[in-house]
Coordinates of C-alpha atoms in Angstrom, one line a residue:
Chain R
X1 CA -40.4 -4.8 -25.7
X2 CA -43.6 -3.0 -28.0
X3 CA -43.0 -1.7 -31.6
X4 CA -43.5 2.3 -31.3
X5 CA -44.2 4.3 -34.0
X6 CA -42.3 6.9 -35.2
X7 CA -44.3 9.5 -33.6
X8 CA -44.2 8.1 -30.3
X9 CA -40.0 7.1 -30.5
X10 CA -37.7 9.6 -28.8
X11 CA -35.3 11.7 -30.8
X12 CA -31.8 10.6 -29.2
X13 CA -28.3 12.5 -29.4
X14 CA -25.7 10.3 -28.6
X15 CA -22.3 10.9 -27.9
X16 CA -19.8 8.4 -27.1
X17 CA -16.1 7.7 -25.9
X18 CA -13.3 7.2 -28.4
X19 CA -13.4 3.3 -27.6
X20 CA -16.8 2.7 -28.5
X21 CA -17.2 4.7 -31.9
X22 CA -17.9 1.2 -33.6
X23 CA -20.4 0.3 -31.5
X24 CA -21.9 3.8 -31.3
X25 CA -22.0 3.7 -35.0
X26 CA -24.0 0.5 -35.3
X27 CA -26.2 1.8 -32.7
X28 CA -27.0 4.7 -34.7
X29 CA -27.8 2.4 -37.3
X30 CA -30.4 0.5 -35.9
X31 CA -32.6 3.6 -35.9
X32 CA -33.8 6.5 -37.4
X33 CA -34.2 8.4 -34.5
X34 CA -30.7 8.0 -33.2
X35 CA -28.2 10.7 -34.4
X36 CA -24.3 10.1 -33.7
X37 CA -22.9 13.5 -32.0
X38 CA -19.1 14.5 -31.3
X39 CA -16.6 15.5 -28.8
X40 CA -13.2 16.9 -29.2
X41 CA -10.8 14.8 -26.9
X42 CA -7.4 16.2 -26.6
X43 CA -5.2 16.7 -23.9
X44 CA -3.1 19.5 -22.5
X45 CA 0.7 19.2 -21.9
X46 CA 0.0 18.3 -18.3
X47 CA -1.8 15.0 -19.3
X48 CA -5.3 16.4 -18.0
X49 CA -7.6 16.4 -20.6
X50 CA -9.2 19.3 -23.0
X51 CA -12.5 18.7 -23.9
X52 CA -15.1 20.3 -26.1
X53 CA -19.0 19.3 -26.8
X54 CA -19.5 20.1 -30.4
X55 CA -22.9 21.6 -31.1
X56 CA -23.6 22.2 -27.3
X57 CA -26.3 24.9 -27.6
X58 CA -28.3 22.6 -30.4
X59 CA -28.8 19.7 -27.6
X60 CA -31.1 21.9 -25.8
X61 CA -34.1 20.5 -25.1
X62 CA -32.9 17.0 -26.8
X63 CA -32.5 13.7 -25.4
X64 CA -29.1 12.9 -24.8
X65 CA -27.0 9.6 -24.5
X66 CA -23.3 8.9 -23.6
X67 CA -21.8 5.4 -24.5
X68 CA -18.9 4.9 -21.7
X69 CA -16.3 2.3 -21.6
X70 CA -14.1 2.2 -18.2
X71 CA -11.9 -0.3 -19.3
X72 CA -9.0 1.2 -17.1
X73 CA -8.6 3.9 -14.6
X74 CA -6.7 6.1 -16.8
X75 CA -9.7 6.4 -19.0
X76 CA -12.5 7.3 -16.3
X77 CA -11.8 10.9 -15.4
X78 CA -12.1 12.1 -19.2
X79 CA -15.3 10.5 -19.4
X80 CA -16.7 11.4 -16.2
X81 CA -16.1 15.0 -17.1
X82 CA -18.1 14.5 -20.5
X83 CA -20.6 13.2 -18.1
X84 CA -20.8 15.7 -15.3
X85 CA -21.2 18.3 -18.1
X86 CA -23.8 17.1 -20.4
X87 CA -27.1 17.1 -18.2
X88 CA -26.5 20.8 -17.3
X89 CA -26.9 21.7 -20.8
X90 CA -30.4 22.2 -20.6
X91 CA -31.0 18.7 -22.2
X92 CA -34.6 16.9 -22.0
X93 CA -32.7 13.6 -20.3
X94 CA -29.7 11.9 -20.0
X95 CA -28.7 8.4 -20.6
X96 CA -25.8 6.8 -19.6
X97 CA -24.9 3.9 -21.2
X98 CA -22.4 1.8 -19.5
X99 CA -22.3 -1.8 -20.7
X100 CA -19.8 -3.2 -18.6
X101 CA -19.8 -2.2 -15.3
X102 CA -16.0 -2.9 -14.2
X103 CA -14.3 -3.4 -10.5
X104 CA -16.2 -5.7 -8.1
X105 CA -15.8 -8.9 -10.2
X106 CA -12.3 -10.0 -8.4
X107 CA -12.8 -8.2 -5.0
X108 CA -14.2 -9.5 -2.0
X109 CA -15.2 -7.4 1.1
X110 CA -13.9 -10.0 3.5
X111 CA -12.7 -8.0 6.7
X112 CA -12.3 -4.2 7.8
X113 CA -9.7 -2.4 5.3
X114 CA -10.9 -4.1 2.5
X115 CA -11.7 -1.4 -0.2
X116 CA -14.7 -2.1 -2.6
X117 CA -13.8 0.1 -5.6
X118 CA -17.3 -1.1 -7.1
X119 CA -18.5 1.2 -4.4
X120 CA -16.7 4.1 -5.4
X121 CA -17.6 3.4 -8.9
X122 CA -21.0 3.5 -8.1
X123 CA -20.5 6.8 -5.9
X124 CA -19.1 8.5 -8.5
X125 CA -21.9 7.5 -11.0
X126 CA -24.8 8.6 -8.6
X127 CA -23.0 11.8 -8.3
X128 CA -24.2 12.6 -12.0
X129 CA -26.1 16.1 -12.1
X130 CA -29.7 15.4 -12.8
X131 CA -31.2 17.1 -16.0
X132 CA -34.5 18.5 -16.2
X133 CA -35.3 14.4 -17.3
X134 CA -34.8 13.8 -13.7
X135 CA -32.3 11.0 -12.4
X136 CA -29.7 9.5 -15.1
X137 CA -30.6 6.4 -16.3
X138 CA -27.8 4.1 -16.5
X139 CA -27.9 0.9 -18.6
X140 CA -25.5 -1.7 -17.4
X141 CA -25.3 -5.0 -19.2
X142 CA -25.3 -8.5 -16.9
X143 CA -23.9 -6.6 -14.0
X144 CA -21.6 -9.0 -12.1
X145 CA -23.3 -9.0 -8.8
X146 CA -27.0 -8.2 -8.2
X147 CA -26.6 -6.6 -4.9
X148 CA -24.4 -3.6 -6.7
X149 CA -27.9 -2.3 -7.8
X150 CA -28.2 -1.0 -4.1
X151 CA -25.2 0.7 -4.0
X152 CA -26.7 3.4 -6.6
X153 CA -27.9 6.8 -4.9
X154 CA -31.4 8.3 -6.3
X155 CA -29.9 10.3 -8.9
X156 CA -29.4 7.5 -11.0
X157 CA -32.1 5.0 -12.0
X158 CA -29.9 1.7 -13.2
X159 CA -31.5 -0.2 -15.7
X160 CA -29.9 -3.9 -15.8
X161 CA -29.8 -5.2 -19.0
X162 CA -28.8 -8.5 -20.4
X163 CA -26.8 -10.4 -23.1
X164 CA -28.7 -13.6 -23.1
X165 CA -31.2 -12.8 -25.5
X166 CA -28.6 -12.6 -28.5
X167 CA -27.4 -15.6 -27.4
X168 CA -30.5 -17.3 -27.5
X169 CA -30.9 -16.3 -31.1
X170 CA -27.5 -17.5 -32.1
X171 CA -28.0 -20.8 -30.6
X172 CA -31.0 -21.2 -32.6
X173 CA -29.3 -20.7 -35.6
X174 CA -26.9 -23.9 -34.9
X175 CA -27.6 -27.0 -36.9
X176 CA -27.4 -29.0 -33.9
X177 CA -29.8 -26.8 -32.1
X178 CA -31.6 -29.4 -30.7
X179 CA -28.8 -30.9 -29.0
X180 CA -27.7 -28.0 -27.0
X181 CA -27.6 -27.9 -23.2
X182 CA -26.4 -25.1 -20.9
X183 CA -23.6 -25.3 -18.5
X184 CA -22.9 -23.0 -15.3
X185 CA -19.2 -22.7 -14.7
X186 CA -20.4 -22.3 -10.5
X187 CA -23.8 -21.2 -8.6
X188 CA -23.2 -17.9 -8.9
X189 CA -23.9 -17.8 -12.9
X190 CA -26.5 -20.4 -12.3
X191 CA -28.4 -17.9 -10.0
X192 CA -27.7 -15.1 -12.6
X193 CA -29.1 -16.8 -15.5
X194 CA -30.9 -19.8 -15.1
X195 CA -34.2 -18.4 -15.2
X196 CA -33.5 -17.1 -19.0
X197 CA -32.4 -20.2 -20.1
X198 CA -34.7 -22.6 -18.4
X199 CA -35.9 -24.3 -21.7
X200 CA -32.7 -25.8 -22.3
X201 CA -31.2 -28.7 -20.4
X202 CA -28.8 -27.6 -17.5
X203 CA -25.6 -28.4 -16.1
X204 CA -24.4 -27.1 -13.1
X205 CA -20.5 -27.3 -12.4
X206 CA -19.0 -26.5 -8.8
X207 CA -15.3 -26.0 -7.2
X208 CA -14.6 -28.5 -4.6
X209 CA -11.3 -28.3 -1.8
X210 CA -9.3 -31.2 -2.5
X211 CA -6.4 -30.9 -0.4
X212 CA -5.0 -27.4 -1.1
X213 CA -6.4 -27.7 -4.6
X214 CA -9.4 -26.8 -6.0
X215 CA -11.4 -28.8 -8.8
X216 CA -14.1 -28.0 -10.9
X217 CA -16.5 -31.1 -11.0
X218 CA -19.8 -31.4 -12.3
X219 CA -22.6 -31.1 -10.0
X220 CA -25.6 -31.5 -11.8
X221 CA -26.9 -32.6 -15.2
X222 CA -26.0 -34.6 -18.1
X223 CA -23.4 -33.2 -21.1
X224 CA -23.1 -36.9 -22.7
X225 CA -23.4 -36.7 -26.6
X226 CA -24.3 -32.9 -26.2
X227 CA -23.1 -29.5 -27.6
X228 CA -22.6 -28.3 -24.2
X229 CA -22.3 -24.2 -24.3
X230 CA -20.7 -22.8 -20.7
X231 CA -22.3 -19.7 -19.8
X232 CA -21.0 -17.1 -17.6
X233 CA -21.3 -12.8 -17.5
X234 CA -17.5 -12.2 -17.9
X235 CA -14.0 -14.0 -18.7
X236 CA -10.8 -12.6 -17.1
X237 CA -7.7 -15.2 -17.6
X238 CA -10.0 -17.7 -18.8
X239 CA -9.0 -20.5 -16.4
X240 CA -12.5 -21.4 -15.2
X241 CA -13.6 -22.1 -18.4
X242 CA -10.9 -24.2 -19.6
X243 CA -11.0 -26.5 -16.4
X244 CA -14.9 -26.7 -16.8
X245 CA -14.4 -27.5 -20.7
X246 CA -12.2 -30.4 -19.4
X247 CA -14.6 -31.8 -16.9
X248 CA -17.5 -31.5 -19.6
X249 CA -15.5 -33.5 -22.0
X250 CA -14.9 -36.4 -19.8
X251 CA -18.4 -36.5 -18.7
X252 CA -18.6 -37.4 -22.7
X253 CA -19.9 -33.8 -24.4
X254 CA -19.4 -33.8 -28.0
X255 CA -18.8 -30.3 -28.1
X256 CA -17.8 -27.5 -26.1
X257 CA -18.7 -23.6 -26.4
X258 CA -18.7 -20.8 -24.7
X259 CA -20.6 -17.7 -24.0
X260 CA -19.8 -14.6 -21.9
X261 CA -21.1 -11.1 -22.0
X262 CA -17.8 -9.4 -21.1
X263 CA -14.7 -10.4 -22.8
X264 CA -12.4 -8.6 -20.6
X265 CA -9.4 -11.0 -20.9
X266 CA -6.9 -8.5 -19.5
X267 CA -3.0 -9.2 -20.8
X268 CA -4.0 -10.7 -24.0
X269 CA -5.6 -14.2 -22.1
X270 CA -7.8 -14.7 -25.2
X271 CA -4.6 -16.5 -26.8
X272 CA -5.0 -19.4 -25.2
X273 CA -8.4 -19.8 -27.0
X274 CA -7.7 -19.0 -30.6
X275 CA -7.8 -21.9 -32.9
X276 CA -4.3 -23.3 -34.6
X277 CA -3.7 -24.6 -37.7
X278 CA -2.9 -28.2 -36.2
X279 CA -6.4 -28.4 -34.9
X280 CA -4.9 -30.2 -31.9
X281 CA -5.5 -27.4 -29.4
X282 CA -8.8 -26.4 -30.5
X283 CA -11.3 -27.2 -27.3
X284 CA -13.9 -24.8 -27.7
X285 CA -16.1 -24.8 -30.6
X286 CA -17.5 -21.1 -30.4
X287 CA -16.8 -18.6 -28.4
X288 CA -18.9 -15.7 -28.0
X289 CA -18.8 -12.3 -26.5
X290 CA -20.5 -9.4 -26.9
X291 CA -18.8 -6.0 -28.0
X292 CA -18.8 -4.4 -24.3
X293 CA -15.3 -4.4 -24.3
X294 CA -13.9 -2.9 -27.3
X295 CA -10.0 -3.5 -27.2
X296 CA -11.0 -7.4 -26.8
X297 CA -13.5 -7.0 -29.7
X298 CA -10.5 -5.7 -31.9
X299 CA -8.1 -8.0 -30.6
X300 CA -9.9 -11.3 -31.6
X301 CA -11.9 -9.5 -34.8
X302 CA -11.8 -12.4 -37.4
X303 CA -10.1 -15.5 -35.0
X304 CA -11.7 -18.5 -34.6
X305 CA -13.6 -19.8 -32.3
X306 CA -14.4 -16.1 -31.3
X307 CA -17.7 -14.7 -32.7
X308 CA -18.9 -11.3 -31.6
X309 CA -22.8 -10.6 -30.7
X310 CA -23.5 -7.2 -31.0
X311 CA -25.2 -5.1 -28.1
X312 CA -26.4 -2.3 -30.6
X313 CA -29.7 -3.8 -31.7
X314 CA -30.6 -4.0 -27.7
X315 CA -28.8 -0.5 -26.6
X316 CA -31.3 1.1 -29.3
X317 CA -34.1 -0.2 -27.4
X318 CA -32.9 0.4 -24.4
X319 CA -32.5 4.5 -25.3
X320 CA -36.3 4.4 -26.0
X321 CA -36.9 3.5 -22.2
Chain M
X1 CA 20.2 34.1 -14.4
X2 CA 19.6 32.4 -11.0
X3 CA 22.5 32.8 -8.0
X4 CA 23.0 29.7 -6.2
X5 CA 24.4 30.9 -2.6
X6 CA 24.7 28.3 -0.2
X7 CA 22.3 27.6 2.4
X8 CA 22.6 28.0 5.8
X9 CA 23.0 24.4 7.5
X10 CA 20.5 25.0 10.1
X11 CA 18.0 25.3 7.1
X12 CA 18.7 22.2 5.0
X13 CA 16.5 19.4 6.2
X14 CA 18.4 16.0 6.1
X15 CA 15.9 13.8 4.5
X16 CA 13.9 11.9 7.1
X17 CA 15.0 8.1 7.9
X18 CA 12.2 7.1 9.2
X19 CA 10.4 4.4 7.4
X20 CA 7.1 2.7 7.9
X21 CA 8.5 -0.5 9.6
X22 CA 4.6 -2.1 9.5
X23 CA 3.9 -1.3 6.2
X24 CA 4.3 -3.8 3.6
X25 CA 4.1 -1.5 0.3
X26 CA 3.4 -2.9 -2.8
X27 CA 3.1 -1.6 -5.9
X28 CA 2.0 -3.3 -9.3
X29 CA 2.2 -2.2 -12.4
X30 CA 3.8 0.9 -13.8
X31 CA 4.0 3.9 -11.9
X32 CA 3.7 7.7 -13.1
X33 CA 5.9 9.5 -11.3
X34 CA 6.9 13.0 -11.6
X35 CA 10.5 12.9 -11.2
X36 CA 12.7 16.3 -10.9
X37 CA 16.1 16.4 -10.4
X38 CA 17.0 18.0 -7.2
X39 CA 20.6 18.7 -7.8
X40 CA 19.8 21.9 -9.1
X41 CA 17.1 22.5 -6.7
X42 CA 17.8 22.9 -2.9
X43 CA 14.8 21.8 -0.7
X44 CA 13.9 24.3 2.1
X45 CA 12.4 23.2 5.0
X46 CA 11.3 25.2 8.1
X47 CA 11.2 23.6 11.1
X48 CA 8.2 24.6 13.0
X49 CA 8.8 25.4 16.8
X50 CA 6.6 23.3 18.6
X51 CA 4.5 26.1 20.2
X52 CA 1.4 23.8 21.7
X53 CA 1.9 20.9 24.2
X54 CA 1.7 17.5 23.0
X55 CA -1.7 17.1 24.8
X56 CA -2.9 20.1 22.8
X57 CA -2.1 19.3 19.4
X58 CA -4.5 16.6 17.6
X59 CA -3.0 12.9 17.0
X60 CA -3.0 12.1 13.3
X61 CA -2.7 9.1 11.4
X62 CA -1.4 9.8 8.2
X63 CA -2.0 7.9 5.3
X64 CA -0.5 8.6 1.8
X65 CA -0.2 7.8 -2.1
X66 CA 2.6 5.9 -3.2
X67 CA 4.1 9.3 -4.8
X68 CA 4.1 11.1 -2.1
X69 CA 5.8 8.6 0.3
X70 CA 9.0 10.7 0.8
X71 CA 6.9 14.3 1.7
X72 CA 4.8 12.0 3.9
X73 CA 8.0 10.9 5.8
X74 CA 9.2 14.3 6.3
X75 CA 5.6 15.6 7.6
X76 CA 5.7 12.9 10.0
X77 CA 9.6 14.1 10.8
X78 CA 8.0 17.0 11.9
X79 CA 5.6 16.1 14.8
X80 CA 5.7 13.6 17.3
X81 CA 1.8 13.6 16.8
X82 CA 1.7 12.3 13.4
X83 CA 1.6 8.7 12.9
X84 CA 2.7 7.3 9.6
X85 CA 0.4 4.9 8.4
X86 CA 0.4 2.8 5.1
X87 CA -2.2 1.3 2.6
X88 CA -1.4 -1.8 0.8
X89 CA -2.0 -0.8 -3.1
X90 CA -1.8 -3.8 -5.6
X91 CA -4.1 -4.0 -9.0
X92 CA -5.9 -6.8 -10.3
X93 CA -5.5 -8.5 -13.6
X94 CA -7.8 -6.2 -15.3
X95 CA -5.9 -3.0 -14.0
X96 CA -8.7 -2.1 -11.5
X97 CA -7.4 -1.4 -7.7
X98 CA -6.9 -3.9 -5.1
X99 CA -6.6 -1.8 -2.0
X100 CA -6.2 -2.9 1.9
X101 CA -6.2 -0.4 4.6
X102 CA -4.6 -2.3 7.4
X103 CA -5.3 -1.3 11.4
X104 CA -8.8 -0.9 10.4
X105 CA -10.5 -1.3 13.4
X106 CA -7.9 0.7 15.5
X107 CA -8.7 3.6 13.4
X108 CA -12.0 4.1 15.2
X109 CA -12.0 7.2 16.9
X110 CA -8.8 8.5 15.4
X111 CA -8.1 11.9 13.1
X112 CA -7.3 10.8 10.1
X113 CA -5.6 12.5 7.1
X114 CA -4.7 11.4 3.4
X115 CA -1.9 13.0 1.4
X116 CA -2.3 12.8 -2.1
X117 CA -1.4 13.4 -5.4
X118 CA -3.6 13.8 -8.6
X119 CA -0.3 14.2 -10.8
X120 CA -2.3 12.3 -14.2
X121 CA -5.8 11.0 -14.5
X122 CA -4.8 7.5 -14.2
X123 CA -4.1 7.7 -10.6
X124 CA -7.3 9.3 -9.4
X125 CA -9.3 6.4 -9.4
X126 CA -7.4 4.2 -6.7
X127 CA -6.7 7.3 -4.2
X128 CA -10.2 8.1 -5.0
X129 CA -11.6 4.6 -3.7
X130 CA -9.2 5.3 -0.3
X131 CA -10.9 8.3 0.0
X132 CA -14.3 6.9 0.1
X133 CA -13.5 4.4 2.4
X134 CA -11.4 6.2 5.1
X135 CA -14.1 8.6 6.3
X136 CA -16.4 5.6 7.0
X137 CA -14.3 3.9 9.1
X138 CA -15.4 5.3 12.4
X139 CA -12.7 8.1 12.4
X140 CA -13.1 11.0 14.3
X141 CA -12.2 13.8 11.3
X142 CA -11.1 13.3 7.8
X143 CA -8.8 15.6 6.5
X144 CA -7.6 15.5 2.9
X145 CA -4.2 17.3 2.0
X146 CA -3.9 17.9 -1.8
X147 CA -0.9 20.3 -2.1
X148 CA -1.5 20.7 -5.7
X149 CA -5.0 21.0 -7.4
X150 CA -4.5 20.1 -10.8
X151 CA -7.2 20.6 -14.1
X152 CA -8.6 24.1 -14.6
X153 CA -4.6 25.6 -14.9
X154 CA -5.1 25.5 -18.6
X155 CA -8.4 25.3 -19.7
X156 CA -10.9 28.5 -20.2
X157 CA -14.5 28.4 -20.3
X158 CA -15.3 30.4 -22.9
X159 CA -18.2 28.8 -24.9
X160 CA -21.2 26.4 -24.3
X161 CA -19.3 23.2 -24.8
X162 CA -16.1 23.8 -22.9
X163 CA -15.9 21.4 -20.6
X164 CA -14.2 22.2 -17.0
X165 CA -12.5 19.6 -15.4
X166 CA -11.7 21.6 -12.6
X167 CA -15.6 21.5 -12.1
X168 CA -15.3 17.2 -12.4
X169 CA -12.8 17.1 -9.8
X170 CA -14.2 19.3 -7.2
X171 CA -17.5 17.6 -7.9
X172 CA -15.6 14.1 -7.3
X173 CA -13.6 15.5 -3.8
X174 CA -17.4 16.9 -2.6
X175 CA -18.8 13.3 -2.9
X176 CA -16.3 12.3 -0.5
X177 CA -18.4 10.9 2.5
X178 CA -18.7 12.9 5.4
X179 CA -17.0 11.3 8.8
X180 CA -18.0 11.7 12.4
X181 CA -15.6 14.9 12.5
X182 CA -18.1 16.6 10.1
X183 CA -17.2 18.0 6.6
X184 CA -13.6 16.7 5.2
X185 CA -11.0 19.3 5.2
X186 CA -9.3 19.9 1.8
X187 CA -5.6 21.8 2.3
X188 CA -4.3 23.0 -0.8
X189 CA -1.8 25.3 -1.7
X190 CA -1.8 28.2 -4.6
X191 CA -5.1 27.2 -6.1
X192 CA -4.9 28.3 -9.4
X193 CA -8.2 30.3 -9.7
X194 CA -9.3 31.5 -6.2
X195 CA -12.8 31.0 -7.6
X196 CA -12.4 27.3 -7.6
X197 CA -13.2 27.4 -3.8
X198 CA -16.8 27.8 -5.2
X199 CA -16.7 25.1 -6.8
X200 CA -17.5 22.6 -3.5
X201 CA -20.4 21.6 -1.9
X202 CA -20.7 22.0 1.9
X203 CA -19.3 18.5 2.3
X204 CA -16.2 19.9 1.7
X205 CA -14.4 22.9 3.8
X206 CA -11.6 23.9 1.7
X207 CA -8.6 25.4 3.3
X208 CA -6.2 27.6 1.1
X209 CA -2.2 27.6 2.5
X210 CA 0.4 29.0 0.0
X211 CA 4.0 28.3 -0.6
X212 CA 4.9 31.9 -0.3
X213 CA 6.1 31.8 3.4
X214 CA 8.9 29.5 2.4
X215 CA 10.2 31.9 -0.1
X216 CA 10.2 34.9 1.7
X217 CA 12.5 32.8 4.1
X218 CA 14.7 31.6 1.8
X219 CA 15.0 35.5 0.7
X220 CA 15.7 36.8 3.6
X221 CA 18.8 34.5 3.7
X222 CA 20.1 35.9 0.5
X223 CA 23.3 37.8 0.6
X224 CA 21.3 40.3 -1.7
X225 CA 18.4 40.3 0.3
X226 CA 18.1 44.0 0.4
X227 CA 18.2 44.2 -3.5
X228 CA 15.2 41.7 -4.2
X229 CA 12.2 43.1 -6.2
X230 CA 9.2 40.6 -7.0
X231 CA 8.2 40.4 -10.4
X232 CA 4.3 39.1 -11.6
X233 CA 4.1 37.8 -15.0
X234 CA 0.6 38.8 -15.3
X235 CA -2.0 40.8 -13.2
X236 CA -3.5 37.3 -12.1
X237 CA -0.1 36.6 -10.5
X238 CA -0.2 39.8 -8.8
X239 CA -3.7 39.1 -7.6
X240 CA -2.8 36.0 -5.9
X241 CA 0.6 37.0 -4.3
X242 CA 1.0 40.9 -4.0
X243 CA -0.6 41.3 -0.3
X244 CA 1.6 38.5 1.1
X245 CA 4.5 40.2 -0.6
X246 CA 4.0 43.8 -0.3
X247 CA 7.1 44.6 1.4
X248 CA 9.2 44.1 -1.8
X249 CA 9.3 46.5 -4.5
X250 CA 7.3 44.9 -7.4
X251 CA 7.3 44.8 -10.8
X252 CA 4.2 43.7 -13.1
X253 CA 4.5 42.5 -16.7
X254 CA 2.1 42.2 -19.2
X255 CA 0.9 40.1 -22.4
X256 CA 0.5 42.8 -25.1
X257 CA -0.6 42.1 -28.5
X258 CA 1.7 43.3 -31.7
X259 CA 0.1 42.3 -34.8
X260 CA -0.3 38.2 -34.5
X261 CA 2.3 38.0 -31.7
X262 CA 1.8 38.7 -27.7
X263 CA 4.7 40.0 -26.6
X264 CA 5.8 40.4 -22.5
X265 CA 6.3 43.8 -21.5
X266 CA 6.8 45.7 -18.2
X267 CA 3.6 47.6 -17.4
X268 CA 5.2 48.9 -14.3
X269 CA 8.1 48.6 -11.4
X270 CA 11.5 48.9 -12.0
X271 CA 14.4 46.2 -12.8
X272 CA 17.3 48.3 -13.0
X273 CA 20.5 46.9 -10.8
X274 CA 18.0 44.5 -8.6
X275 CA 18.0 41.0 -8.2
X276 CA 14.4 40.2 -9.5
X277 CA 12.6 37.2 -8.6
X278 CA 9.5 36.4 -10.8
X279 CA 6.9 34.8 -8.5
X280 CA 3.9 32.5 -10.1
X281 CA 1.8 29.5 -8.8
X282 CA 2.8 27.2 -11.6
X283 CA 5.2 26.6 -14.5
X284 CA 4.0 24.4 -17.5
X285 CA 6.5 24.4 -20.3
X286 CA 8.3 27.5 -19.0
X287 CA 7.9 30.1 -21.9
X288 CA 6.3 32.5 -19.9
X289 CA 8.9 32.5 -17.2
X290 CA 11.6 32.8 -20.1
X291 CA 10.0 35.8 -22.2
X292 CA 9.5 37.5 -18.8
X293 CA 13.3 37.0 -17.8
X294 CA 14.4 38.4 -21.1
X295 CA 12.3 41.6 -20.8
X296 CA 13.7 42.1 -17.1
X297 CA 17.3 41.4 -18.4
X298 CA 16.8 44.2 -21.3
X299 CA 15.8 46.2 -18.6
X300 CA 19.2 45.9 -16.5
X301 CA 18.1 43.5 -14.1
X302 CA 21.3 42.3 -12.1
X303 CA 20.2 38.7 -11.6
X304 CA 17.1 37.0 -11.9
X305 CA 15.6 34.6 -10.4
X306 CA 12.0 32.3 -10.1
X307 CA 9.8 30.7 -7.5
X308 CA 6.7 28.6 -8.1
X309 CA 4.9 26.8 -5.4
X310 CA 4.2 23.9 -8.1
X311 CA 6.8 22.6 -10.6
X312 CA 4.6 20.7 -13.3
X313 CA 7.2 20.9 -15.8
X314 CA 5.4 18.3 -18.3
X315 CA 7.4 16.6 -20.9
X316 CA 10.7 17.4 -18.7
X317 CA 10.0 21.0 -19.5
X318 CA 12.5 21.7 -16.3
X319 CA 15.5 20.6 -18.4
X320 CA 15.5 24.0 -20.4
X321 CA 16.5 25.6 -17.2
X322 CA 19.2 23.7 -16.0
X323 CA 22.5 25.3 -15.9
X324 CA 24.9 23.9 -18.6
X325 CA 28.4 24.4 -18.3
X326 CA 28.2 27.3 -20.7
X327 CA 26.9 29.2 -18.2
X328 CA 24.3 31.2 -19.8

């Protein structure tokens, strides 16, 4: 992105959900033109939200953004109420930053009757009222299925960002930066990321059926003697990563690390990756995630092999678009 | 205090034994059901006489959320034209819904309805996913039955910055896709604020029903039905209900400020010697009802009962109304 002078930069008022307070502070600290705002998040006795947007009169004519995290269905409604209210407060423009677009990562539309919750989510977001700045900009990092871009109506402008530049920057800092090979656990990951990582040697894995089992095999590329970094958009149970790691080791990889943009890790599944004191089970050298999934970030803080690469700088830049 | 008179047996609806044989209903994860003990409260159902012949009434496929299973079964038991259908509600590991609608091809050309319950924010998204999916399955028409429209009951838009969640919910429902039958019909009972009807866009046709006819029917069967007066806890309740209850003597209460306190007083009407029934659309903590009851008793009411369409009772607040053995 071109550097803008102070005159050209948009002043942005940044609201955020409770889960993202840390990331919001980091985003605001990246830039002089981003100011944090606050919302009173309370509940009535019946469990429904009792919300108040502080300073609502003074946001008129300002560029406003909201940092949202839909980590579970239960937190959607309260954030949505704020998202539907902010654009109507005479703001100059409205941007919704939703680093992780949940839903759709497990589901398959295979027959009539399957219900696509990714469609539900996109429809709900497409219904955000337009503001004086026109359609709402919607910033999403490494969306799971690229065709989901077509699920959105004309009142939102999706802006698809990626965490890969953070990975590349981190890899260049490693002492064995010249021995890095990037591995994709399946063709889907290759399609999503290979163009951004073309200057690294690549390995592609694939799942094949053997009897009633599905086994991970190496499809192309050479891992021998290298530090192999498995790259994917997200991790859930971690099973896929563990199987890939075994295959790569069997093919002679010296070290294996992993990067995912979204460390979803439901039900604390990150535990299986934590380095133990006896070192026997420490199969991953590094495990990089971004701070898109704040509940995970809190849980794995300072626990090897995890390192968090922050989206704050990237979000701060995206707010200038 | 409330008097419990025995119900005529013709009015007691024995719980329906029809179960959904085709359904393999699975609900994973924690359910957050509102549970109300029914030993103190009798459920009254009015059997509708089948005035129209089977060929005139629409055949309707009725789907429902897990919380509403028992009501859905009772609805289907009322009429041959209503078929109970099921949905498979599961969750993925990340907590997001994994939903399947069986019979999605056979549903084409049918009139379809969904019985929803938004008892807490956590259950909205999964039901909304079904609401967005059903109308697009080439159905003849789509009706959403949402007996209780939550949100908006406690909130006040008093200054810029207040966020109206009633608006959020109405907006969400307004984005239900239209079906071949046109806009979605939305059936709701005793909506808290009548102006909420204007929150819906043109894709929704709100149909506002009321539970008051059930109350009137029940009151007529009481032994002291000739001695009943209706009390409204405030002007809001009077505005909502007085026209439906015109043939009863009326008492209207009001809250007045006395110093820093707010006290319930009787604004008009005469409780002396009467069986007074306090009527409102909903109850939360029950505080208002209890204060009204005290004032009415102080003014000589012989007996006091209450009716609300929606017994929300957050945090088990219904407990304060249970008759204990002390019989106060």
